[in-house]
Short mmCIF file of N, CA and C in Angstrom, two decimals:
data_model
loop_
_atom_site.label_atom_id
_atom_site.label_comp_id
_atom_site.label_asym_id
_atom_site.label_seq_id
_atom_site.Cartn_x
_atom_site.Cartn_y
_atom_site.Cartn_z
N MET Y 1 19.26 -13.29 -10.59
CA MET Y 1 17.82 -12.99 -10.71
C MET Y 1 17.39 -12.14 -9.52
N ALA Y 2 16.64 -11.11 -9.82
CA ALA Y 2 16.15 -10.27 -8.74
C ALA Y 2 14.63 -10.37 -8.66
N TYR Y 3 14.14 -10.21 -7.49
CA TYR Y 3 12.69 -10.20 -7.29
C TYR Y 3 12.27 -8.85 -6.73
N THR Y 4 11.07 -8.46 -7.07
CA THR Y 4 10.48 -7.28 -6.45
C THR Y 4 9.36 -7.76 -5.54
N ALA Y 5 9.46 -7.39 -4.27
CA ALA Y 5 8.41 -7.73 -3.32
C ALA Y 5 7.49 -6.53 -3.16
N LYS Y 6 6.20 -6.76 -3.40
CA LYS Y 6 5.21 -5.69 -3.21
C LYS Y 6 4.43 -6.00 -1.95
N ILE Y 7 4.72 -5.23 -0.92
CA ILE Y 7 4.25 -5.55 0.43
C ILE Y 7 3.15 -4.58 0.86
N LYS Y 8 2.07 -5.13 1.39
CA LYS Y 8 1.02 -4.29 1.98
C LYS Y 8 1.00 -4.53 3.47
N VAL Y 9 1.05 -3.48 4.23
CA VAL Y 9 0.95 -3.58 5.69
C VAL Y 9 -0.32 -2.85 6.11
N THR Y 10 -1.24 -3.57 6.74
CA THR Y 10 -2.51 -2.97 7.14
C THR Y 10 -2.73 -3.15 8.63
N LEU Y 11 -3.45 -2.22 9.22
CA LEU Y 11 -3.83 -2.34 10.62
C LEU Y 11 -4.78 -3.51 10.78
N ARG Y 12 -4.65 -4.26 11.87
CA ARG Y 12 -5.61 -5.33 12.14
C ARG Y 12 -7.01 -4.75 12.25
N GLN Y 13 -8.00 -5.58 11.88
CA GLN Y 13 -9.38 -5.11 11.82
C GLN Y 13 -9.86 -4.57 13.17
N SER Y 14 -9.35 -5.13 14.26
CA SER Y 14 -9.84 -4.75 15.59
C SER Y 14 -9.22 -3.45 16.10
N ILE Y 15 -8.21 -2.94 15.38
CA ILE Y 15 -7.53 -1.73 15.82
C ILE Y 15 -8.20 -0.51 15.19
N LEU Y 16 -8.49 0.48 15.99
CA LEU Y 16 -9.12 1.70 15.47
C LEU Y 16 -8.16 2.42 14.54
N ASP Y 17 -8.64 2.73 13.34
CA ASP Y 17 -7.80 3.40 12.35
C ASP Y 17 -8.20 4.88 12.29
N VAL Y 18 -7.54 5.70 13.08
CA VAL Y 18 -7.91 7.12 13.15
C VAL Y 18 -7.67 7.84 11.83
N GLN Y 19 -6.58 7.46 11.16
CA GLN Y 19 -6.29 8.10 9.87
C GLN Y 19 -7.40 7.76 8.86
N GLY Y 20 -7.84 6.51 8.89
CA GLY Y 20 -8.93 6.11 8.01
C GLY Y 20 -10.22 6.87 8.33
N LYS Y 21 -10.50 7.05 9.63
CA LYS Y 21 -11.70 7.80 10.02
C LYS Y 21 -11.63 9.23 9.51
N ALA Y 22 -10.44 9.83 9.59
CA ALA Y 22 -10.28 11.19 9.09
C ALA Y 22 -10.56 11.26 7.60
N VAL Y 23 -10.09 10.24 6.86
CA VAL Y 23 -10.34 10.20 5.42
C VAL Y 23 -11.84 10.04 5.16
N GLU Y 24 -12.51 9.17 5.93
CA GLU Y 24 -13.97 9.00 5.76
C GLU Y 24 -14.69 10.33 5.91
N HIS Y 25 -14.37 11.06 7.00
CA HIS Y 25 -15.03 12.35 7.24
C HIS Y 25 -14.72 13.34 6.13
N ALA Y 26 -13.47 13.37 5.69
CA ALA Y 26 -13.09 14.30 4.62
C ALA Y 26 -13.86 13.99 3.35
N LEU Y 27 -14.02 12.70 3.04
CA LEU Y 27 -14.74 12.33 1.82
C LEU Y 27 -16.22 12.70 1.93
N LEU Y 28 -16.79 12.50 3.13
CA LEU Y 28 -18.19 12.92 3.34
C LEU Y 28 -18.32 14.42 3.12
N ASN Y 29 -17.38 15.18 3.70
CA ASN Y 29 -17.44 16.64 3.56
C ASN Y 29 -17.25 17.10 2.12
N LEU Y 30 -16.53 16.29 1.33
CA LEU Y 30 -16.34 16.62 -0.08
C LEU Y 30 -17.55 16.20 -0.92
N GLY Y 31 -18.54 15.55 -0.27
CA GLY Y 31 -19.76 15.21 -0.98
C GLY Y 31 -19.81 13.78 -1.50
N TYR Y 32 -18.86 12.95 -1.11
CA TYR Y 32 -18.89 11.55 -1.57
C TYR Y 32 -19.63 10.69 -0.55
N GLY Y 33 -20.96 10.76 -0.63
CA GLY Y 33 -21.79 10.05 0.33
C GLY Y 33 -21.75 8.54 0.16
N SER Y 34 -21.35 8.08 -1.01
CA SER Y 34 -21.38 6.64 -1.25
C SER Y 34 -20.13 5.93 -0.73
N VAL Y 35 -19.20 6.71 -0.20
CA VAL Y 35 -17.99 6.09 0.33
C VAL Y 35 -18.22 5.66 1.78
N GLY Y 36 -18.05 4.38 2.05
CA GLY Y 36 -18.22 3.87 3.40
C GLY Y 36 -16.92 3.95 4.17
N SER Y 37 -16.44 2.80 4.59
CA SER Y 37 -15.26 2.80 5.44
C SER Y 37 -13.99 3.01 4.63
N ALA Y 38 -12.99 3.58 5.28
CA ALA Y 38 -11.67 3.74 4.67
C ALA Y 38 -10.63 3.27 5.68
N ARG Y 39 -9.68 2.51 5.22
CA ARG Y 39 -8.59 2.09 6.10
C ARG Y 39 -7.27 2.32 5.40
N ILE Y 40 -6.32 2.83 6.18
CA ILE Y 40 -5.05 3.26 5.60
C ILE Y 40 -3.92 2.35 6.06
N GLY Y 41 -3.11 1.93 5.12
CA GLY Y 41 -1.95 1.12 5.47
C GLY Y 41 -0.73 1.61 4.72
N LYS Y 42 0.30 0.78 4.73
CA LYS Y 42 1.53 1.13 4.03
C LYS Y 42 1.71 0.21 2.84
N TYR Y 43 2.34 0.75 1.81
CA TYR Y 43 2.68 -0.05 0.65
C TYR Y 43 4.18 0.10 0.42
N ILE Y 44 4.88 -1.02 0.37
CA ILE Y 44 6.33 -0.98 0.28
C ILE Y 44 6.80 -1.86 -0.86
N GLU Y 45 7.66 -1.30 -1.70
CA GLU Y 45 8.28 -2.10 -2.76
C GLU Y 45 9.74 -2.27 -2.44
N VAL Y 46 10.18 -3.53 -2.37
CA VAL Y 46 11.58 -3.82 -2.03
C VAL Y 46 12.12 -4.74 -3.11
N SER Y 47 13.33 -4.45 -3.61
CA SER Y 47 13.95 -5.39 -4.55
C SER Y 47 14.88 -6.32 -3.78
N ILE Y 48 14.80 -7.60 -4.09
CA ILE Y 48 15.58 -8.61 -3.38
C ILE Y 48 16.41 -9.37 -4.41
N ASN Y 49 17.73 -9.29 -4.27
CA ASN Y 49 18.62 -9.95 -5.23
C ASN Y 49 18.91 -11.38 -4.78
N GLU Y 50 18.03 -12.27 -5.11
CA GLU Y 50 18.22 -13.69 -4.79
C GLU Y 50 17.86 -14.50 -6.03
N ASP Y 51 18.57 -15.60 -6.26
CA ASP Y 51 18.25 -16.45 -7.40
C ASP Y 51 17.01 -17.30 -7.13
N ASP Y 52 16.83 -17.63 -5.87
CA ASP Y 52 15.83 -18.61 -5.48
C ASP Y 52 14.57 -17.91 -4.96
N ALA Y 53 13.43 -18.26 -5.53
CA ALA Y 53 12.18 -17.62 -5.11
C ALA Y 53 11.88 -17.91 -3.65
N LEU Y 54 12.21 -19.13 -3.19
CA LEU Y 54 11.93 -19.49 -1.80
C LEU Y 54 12.78 -18.66 -0.85
N ALA Y 55 14.05 -18.44 -1.23
CA ALA Y 55 14.93 -17.62 -0.39
C ALA Y 55 14.40 -16.19 -0.33
N ALA Y 56 13.95 -15.68 -1.48
CA ALA Y 56 13.41 -14.31 -1.51
C ALA Y 56 12.17 -14.22 -0.61
N GLU Y 57 11.34 -15.26 -0.66
CA GLU Y 57 10.12 -15.25 0.15
C GLU Y 57 10.45 -15.29 1.64
N ARG Y 58 11.47 -16.09 1.99
CA ARG Y 58 11.88 -16.18 3.40
C ARG Y 58 12.40 -14.82 3.89
N ILE Y 59 13.26 -14.18 3.06
CA ILE Y 59 13.78 -12.87 3.43
C ILE Y 59 12.64 -11.87 3.59
N CYS Y 60 11.68 -11.92 2.66
CA CYS Y 60 10.58 -10.97 2.69
C CYS Y 60 9.76 -11.14 3.97
N ASN Y 61 9.47 -12.39 4.33
CA ASN Y 61 8.75 -12.63 5.58
C ASN Y 61 9.53 -12.09 6.78
N GLU Y 62 10.85 -12.32 6.79
CA GLU Y 62 11.66 -11.87 7.92
C GLU Y 62 11.66 -10.35 8.05
N ILE Y 63 11.87 -9.65 6.91
CA ILE Y 63 11.95 -8.19 7.03
C ILE Y 63 10.58 -7.59 7.36
N CYS Y 64 9.51 -8.27 6.93
CA CYS Y 64 8.17 -7.79 7.30
C CYS Y 64 7.98 -7.89 8.81
N LEU Y 65 8.39 -9.04 9.38
CA LEU Y 65 8.18 -9.25 10.81
C LEU Y 65 9.12 -8.40 11.65
N LYS Y 66 10.37 -8.22 11.18
CA LYS Y 66 11.36 -7.53 12.00
C LYS Y 66 11.30 -6.02 11.87
N LEU Y 67 11.00 -5.54 10.67
CA LEU Y 67 11.17 -4.10 10.45
C LEU Y 67 9.93 -3.40 9.91
N LEU Y 68 9.29 -4.02 8.92
CA LEU Y 68 8.29 -3.26 8.17
C LEU Y 68 6.92 -3.22 8.82
N SER Y 69 6.60 -4.23 9.63
CA SER Y 69 5.29 -4.21 10.28
C SER Y 69 5.46 -4.40 11.78
N ASN Y 70 4.43 -4.04 12.50
CA ASN Y 70 4.35 -4.32 13.93
C ASN Y 70 3.34 -5.45 14.10
N PRO Y 71 3.82 -6.69 14.29
CA PRO Y 71 2.90 -7.85 14.28
C PRO Y 71 1.81 -7.78 15.34
N VAL Y 72 2.00 -6.97 16.36
CA VAL Y 72 0.97 -6.86 17.40
C VAL Y 72 -0.27 -6.14 16.85
N MET Y 73 -0.03 -5.14 16.01
CA MET Y 73 -1.14 -4.31 15.54
C MET Y 73 -1.43 -4.45 14.04
N GLU Y 74 -0.49 -5.03 13.31
CA GLU Y 74 -0.62 -4.98 11.86
C GLU Y 74 -0.52 -6.36 11.21
N ASN Y 75 -1.18 -6.51 10.09
CA ASN Y 75 -1.01 -7.67 9.21
C ASN Y 75 -0.20 -7.24 8.00
N TYR Y 76 0.48 -8.22 7.41
CA TYR Y 76 1.14 -7.90 6.15
C TYR Y 76 0.84 -8.99 5.13
N SER Y 77 0.93 -8.62 3.87
CA SER Y 77 0.85 -9.59 2.80
C SER Y 77 1.78 -9.10 1.71
N PHE Y 78 2.27 -10.01 0.89
CA PHE Y 78 3.16 -9.54 -0.19
C PHE Y 78 3.03 -10.44 -1.41
N GLU Y 79 3.40 -9.86 -2.54
CA GLU Y 79 3.53 -10.61 -3.79
C GLU Y 79 4.96 -10.48 -4.26
N LEU Y 80 5.53 -11.58 -4.72
CA LEU Y 80 6.87 -11.53 -5.29
C LEU Y 80 6.77 -11.55 -6.82
N GLU Y 81 7.48 -10.64 -7.46
CA GLU Y 81 7.51 -10.63 -8.92
C GLU Y 81 8.94 -10.69 -9.39
N LYS Y 82 9.19 -11.44 -10.44
CA LYS Y 82 10.53 -11.42 -11.03
C LYS Y 82 10.76 -10.06 -11.66
N ALA Y 83 11.92 -9.47 -11.33
CA ALA Y 83 12.18 -8.12 -11.84
C ALA Y 83 13.01 -8.22 -13.12
N MET J 1 -25.13 -2.97 -4.50
CA MET J 1 -23.82 -3.60 -4.67
C MET J 1 -22.73 -2.64 -4.17
N ALA J 2 -21.80 -3.17 -3.44
CA ALA J 2 -20.70 -2.32 -2.98
C ALA J 2 -19.39 -2.80 -3.60
N TYR J 3 -18.51 -1.88 -3.77
CA TYR J 3 -17.19 -2.22 -4.27
C TYR J 3 -16.13 -1.86 -3.23
N THR J 4 -15.06 -2.60 -3.21
CA THR J 4 -13.92 -2.23 -2.40
C THR J 4 -12.81 -1.79 -3.34
N ALA J 5 -12.33 -0.57 -3.14
CA ALA J 5 -11.22 -0.07 -3.94
C ALA J 5 -9.93 -0.26 -3.16
N LYS J 6 -8.98 -0.94 -3.76
CA LYS J 6 -7.67 -1.13 -3.12
C LYS J 6 -6.69 -0.23 -3.85
N ILE J 7 -6.30 0.84 -3.17
CA ILE J 7 -5.56 1.93 -3.81
C ILE J 7 -4.11 1.93 -3.33
N LYS J 8 -3.19 2.02 -4.27
CA LYS J 8 -1.78 2.19 -3.94
C LYS J 8 -1.35 3.58 -4.37
N VAL J 9 -0.74 4.31 -3.45
CA VAL J 9 -0.20 5.63 -3.78
C VAL J 9 1.31 5.57 -3.59
N THR J 10 2.05 5.82 -4.65
CA THR J 10 3.51 5.74 -4.57
C THR J 10 4.14 7.05 -5.02
N LEU J 11 5.30 7.34 -4.45
CA LEU J 11 6.05 8.51 -4.90
C LEU J 11 6.50 8.31 -6.33
N ARG J 12 6.50 9.38 -7.13
CA ARG J 12 7.03 9.28 -8.48
C ARG J 12 8.50 8.88 -8.43
N GLN J 13 8.94 8.18 -9.48
CA GLN J 13 10.30 7.62 -9.50
C GLN J 13 11.36 8.71 -9.35
N SER J 14 11.08 9.91 -9.84
CA SER J 14 12.08 10.97 -9.82
C SER J 14 12.18 11.67 -8.47
N ILE J 15 11.26 11.36 -7.56
CA ILE J 15 11.25 12.03 -6.26
C ILE J 15 12.05 11.19 -5.25
N LEU J 16 12.94 11.85 -4.53
CA LEU J 16 13.76 11.14 -3.53
C LEU J 16 12.86 10.62 -2.41
N ASP J 17 13.00 9.33 -2.12
CA ASP J 17 12.17 8.70 -1.08
C ASP J 17 13.03 8.50 0.17
N VAL J 18 13.02 9.48 1.04
CA VAL J 18 13.89 9.42 2.24
C VAL J 18 13.50 8.27 3.16
N GLN J 19 12.17 8.04 3.28
CA GLN J 19 11.71 6.95 4.14
C GLN J 19 12.22 5.60 3.58
N GLY J 20 12.17 5.46 2.27
CA GLY J 20 12.67 4.25 1.64
C GLY J 20 14.17 4.08 1.86
N LYS J 21 14.92 5.19 1.76
CA LYS J 21 16.37 5.13 2.00
C LYS J 21 16.66 4.67 3.42
N ALA J 22 15.87 5.18 4.37
CA ALA J 22 16.06 4.78 5.77
C ALA J 22 15.82 3.28 5.94
N VAL J 23 14.78 2.77 5.25
CA VAL J 23 14.50 1.33 5.32
C VAL J 23 15.65 0.54 4.70
N GLU J 24 16.20 1.01 3.56
CA GLU J 24 17.34 0.33 2.93
C GLU J 24 18.51 0.21 3.90
N HIS J 25 18.85 1.35 4.55
CA HIS J 25 19.97 1.33 5.49
C HIS J 25 19.69 0.41 6.67
N ALA J 26 18.46 0.46 7.18
CA ALA J 26 18.11 -0.39 8.32
C ALA J 26 18.24 -1.86 7.94
N LEU J 27 17.80 -2.21 6.74
CA LEU J 27 17.88 -3.62 6.31
C LEU J 27 19.33 -4.05 6.13
N LEU J 28 20.17 -3.14 5.58
CA LEU J 28 21.60 -3.45 5.48
C LEU J 28 22.19 -3.70 6.86
N ASN J 29 21.86 -2.82 7.81
CA ASN J 29 22.39 -2.96 9.16
C ASN J 29 21.90 -4.23 9.85
N LEU J 30 20.71 -4.71 9.44
CA LEU J 30 20.19 -5.96 10.00
C LEU J 30 20.81 -7.18 9.32
N GLY J 31 21.66 -6.94 8.30
CA GLY J 31 22.35 -8.05 7.65
C GLY J 31 21.71 -8.56 6.38
N TYR J 32 20.70 -7.84 5.87
CA TYR J 32 20.05 -8.26 4.63
C TYR J 32 20.74 -7.59 3.45
N GLY J 33 21.90 -8.15 3.06
CA GLY J 33 22.70 -7.56 1.98
C GLY J 33 22.06 -7.72 0.62
N SER J 34 21.14 -8.66 0.48
CA SER J 34 20.55 -8.91 -0.84
C SER J 34 19.39 -7.97 -1.15
N VAL J 35 19.06 -7.13 -0.19
CA VAL J 35 17.96 -6.20 -0.43
C VAL J 35 18.49 -4.94 -1.10
N GLY J 36 17.94 -4.63 -2.25
CA GLY J 36 18.37 -3.44 -2.97
C GLY J 36 17.53 -2.25 -2.57
N SER J 37 16.85 -1.67 -3.53
CA SER J 37 16.10 -0.45 -3.25
C SER J 37 14.80 -0.75 -2.52
N ALA J 38 14.37 0.22 -1.72
CA ALA J 38 13.07 0.14 -1.06
C ALA J 38 12.35 1.46 -1.28
N ARG J 39 11.09 1.37 -1.64
CA ARG J 39 10.29 2.59 -1.78
C ARG J 39 8.98 2.42 -1.02
N ILE J 40 8.59 3.49 -0.31
CA ILE J 40 7.45 3.41 0.59
C ILE J 40 6.30 4.24 0.07
N GLY J 41 5.13 3.66 0.08
CA GLY J 41 3.94 4.39 -0.34
C GLY J 41 2.80 4.15 0.63
N LYS J 42 1.62 4.52 0.19
CA LYS J 42 0.43 4.32 1.02
C LYS J 42 -0.47 3.27 0.37
N TYR J 43 -1.16 2.53 1.22
CA TYR J 43 -2.14 1.57 0.74
C TYR J 43 -3.46 1.90 1.42
N ILE J 44 -4.50 2.11 0.63
CA ILE J 44 -5.77 2.56 1.17
C ILE J 44 -6.89 1.65 0.66
N GLU J 45 -7.71 1.18 1.58
CA GLU J 45 -8.90 0.41 1.19
C GLU J 45 -10.13 1.24 1.48
N VAL J 46 -10.93 1.46 0.44
CA VAL J 46 -12.14 2.27 0.59
C VAL J 46 -13.31 1.46 0.07
N SER J 47 -14.41 1.46 0.81
CA SER J 47 -15.60 0.80 0.28
C SER J 47 -16.49 1.84 -0.37
N ILE J 48 -17.00 1.53 -1.55
CA ILE J 48 -17.80 2.47 -2.33
C ILE J 48 -19.14 1.81 -2.63
N ASN J 49 -20.21 2.41 -2.13
CA ASN J 49 -21.55 1.85 -2.31
C ASN J 49 -22.17 2.37 -3.61
N GLU J 50 -21.83 1.74 -4.70
CA GLU J 50 -22.40 2.09 -6.00
C GLU J 50 -22.78 0.81 -6.71
N ASP J 51 -23.88 0.86 -7.47
CA ASP J 51 -24.30 -0.33 -8.21
C ASP J 51 -23.44 -0.53 -9.45
N ASP J 52 -22.98 0.57 -9.98
CA ASP J 52 -22.34 0.56 -11.29
C ASP J 52 -20.82 0.59 -11.12
N ALA J 53 -20.15 -0.34 -11.76
CA ALA J 53 -18.69 -0.40 -11.64
C ALA J 53 -18.03 0.86 -12.20
N LEU J 54 -18.60 1.38 -13.30
CA LEU J 54 -18.02 2.59 -13.91
C LEU J 54 -18.14 3.78 -12.97
N ALA J 55 -19.29 3.88 -12.28
CA ALA J 55 -19.47 4.99 -11.33
C ALA J 55 -18.48 4.86 -10.19
N ALA J 56 -18.29 3.63 -9.70
CA ALA J 56 -17.34 3.41 -8.62
C ALA J 56 -15.93 3.80 -9.06
N GLU J 57 -15.59 3.44 -10.30
CA GLU J 57 -14.26 3.76 -10.82
C GLU J 57 -14.07 5.28 -10.94
N ARG J 58 -15.12 5.96 -11.39
CA ARG J 58 -15.04 7.42 -11.53
C ARG J 58 -14.82 8.07 -10.15
N ILE J 59 -15.61 7.61 -9.17
CA ILE J 59 -15.48 8.15 -7.81
C ILE J 59 -14.07 7.88 -7.28
N CYS J 60 -13.58 6.68 -7.53
CA CYS J 60 -12.27 6.32 -7.01
C CYS J 60 -11.19 7.22 -7.62
N ASN J 61 -11.26 7.44 -8.93
CA ASN J 61 -10.30 8.35 -9.56
C ASN J 61 -10.36 9.74 -8.96
N GLU J 62 -11.60 10.22 -8.74
CA GLU J 62 -11.76 11.57 -8.19
C GLU J 62 -11.17 11.70 -6.80
N ILE J 63 -11.47 10.71 -5.92
CA ILE J 63 -10.98 10.86 -4.55
C ILE J 63 -9.47 10.68 -4.49
N CYS J 64 -8.93 9.88 -5.43
CA CYS J 64 -7.47 9.75 -5.48
C CYS J 64 -6.83 11.09 -5.84
N LEU J 65 -7.41 11.76 -6.84
CA LEU J 65 -6.82 13.02 -7.30
C LEU J 65 -7.04 14.15 -6.31
N LYS J 66 -8.23 14.15 -5.66
CA LYS J 66 -8.57 15.28 -4.80
C LYS J 66 -8.01 15.15 -3.40
N LEU J 67 -7.98 13.91 -2.87
CA LEU J 67 -7.68 13.77 -1.45
C LEU J 67 -6.53 12.82 -1.15
N LEU J 68 -6.52 11.66 -1.82
CA LEU J 68 -5.63 10.60 -1.34
C LEU J 68 -4.21 10.72 -1.86
N SER J 69 -4.03 11.35 -3.01
CA SER J 69 -2.67 11.49 -3.52
C SER J 69 -2.37 12.94 -3.84
N ASN J 70 -1.11 13.24 -3.94
CA ASN J 70 -0.66 14.55 -4.43
C ASN J 70 -0.14 14.33 -5.84
N PRO J 71 -0.94 14.69 -6.85
CA PRO J 71 -0.57 14.33 -8.22
C PRO J 71 0.76 14.93 -8.68
N VAL J 72 1.24 15.95 -8.01
CA VAL J 72 2.52 16.55 -8.40
C VAL J 72 3.67 15.60 -8.07
N MET J 73 3.56 14.90 -6.96
CA MET J 73 4.67 14.06 -6.49
C MET J 73 4.36 12.58 -6.52
N GLU J 74 3.10 12.22 -6.63
CA GLU J 74 2.74 10.81 -6.44
C GLU J 74 1.92 10.26 -7.60
N ASN J 75 2.07 8.96 -7.81
CA ASN J 75 1.20 8.21 -8.72
C ASN J 75 0.23 7.39 -7.90
N TYR J 76 -0.90 7.06 -8.49
CA TYR J 76 -1.80 6.13 -7.81
C TYR J 76 -2.27 5.07 -8.79
N SER J 77 -2.64 3.93 -8.24
CA SER J 77 -3.28 2.89 -9.04
C SER J 77 -4.28 2.22 -8.11
N PHE J 78 -5.31 1.62 -8.68
CA PHE J 78 -6.26 0.94 -7.81
C PHE J 78 -6.89 -0.25 -8.52
N GLU J 79 -7.39 -1.15 -7.70
CA GLU J 79 -8.19 -2.27 -8.20
C GLU J 79 -9.55 -2.19 -7.53
N LEU J 80 -10.58 -2.43 -8.30
CA LEU J 80 -11.94 -2.48 -7.73
C LEU J 80 -12.35 -3.93 -7.58
N GLU J 81 -12.85 -4.27 -6.41
CA GLU J 81 -13.36 -5.63 -6.19
C GLU J 81 -14.80 -5.55 -5.71
N LYS J 82 -15.62 -6.47 -6.18
CA LYS J 82 -16.98 -6.53 -5.65
C LYS J 82 -16.92 -7.00 -4.21
N ALA J 83 -17.60 -6.29 -3.34
CA ALA J 83 -17.54 -6.66 -1.92
C ALA J 83 -18.74 -7.52 -1.55
#
């Protein structure tokens, strides 16, 4: 059984998101006045070949902490789906 | 009423994802043999100040096509949530 982990990595709320600010300004300049804040993160899809959902979840947490996110500046969340 | 659009922008399946390949190799080198493919995209949260859900959806589609994604190489999907 394989699982697909859909991972979102976002900057912590207290960290200034310059890329998001650039998108906000660009949207204002394009005439979208109703768009407020924008924040940019990463979206990662990883397939995990494990039979056990708990094992897949443990692996997903580990790779998020070790490789995919910077825990000092970023939060992550994920959903596991059977593939 | 404001809406929060949670937008995922992913590379089309036919496009080589070099960043994803790098993550796959890194995970293998870290000893995660059960991890198969990895694909990397963008995750964007935008707040849209519109009363009407349909108007918010229209705006979200427009900004995805015009600014947030490159329709030639990328797909996008989004969820609208009442904020």
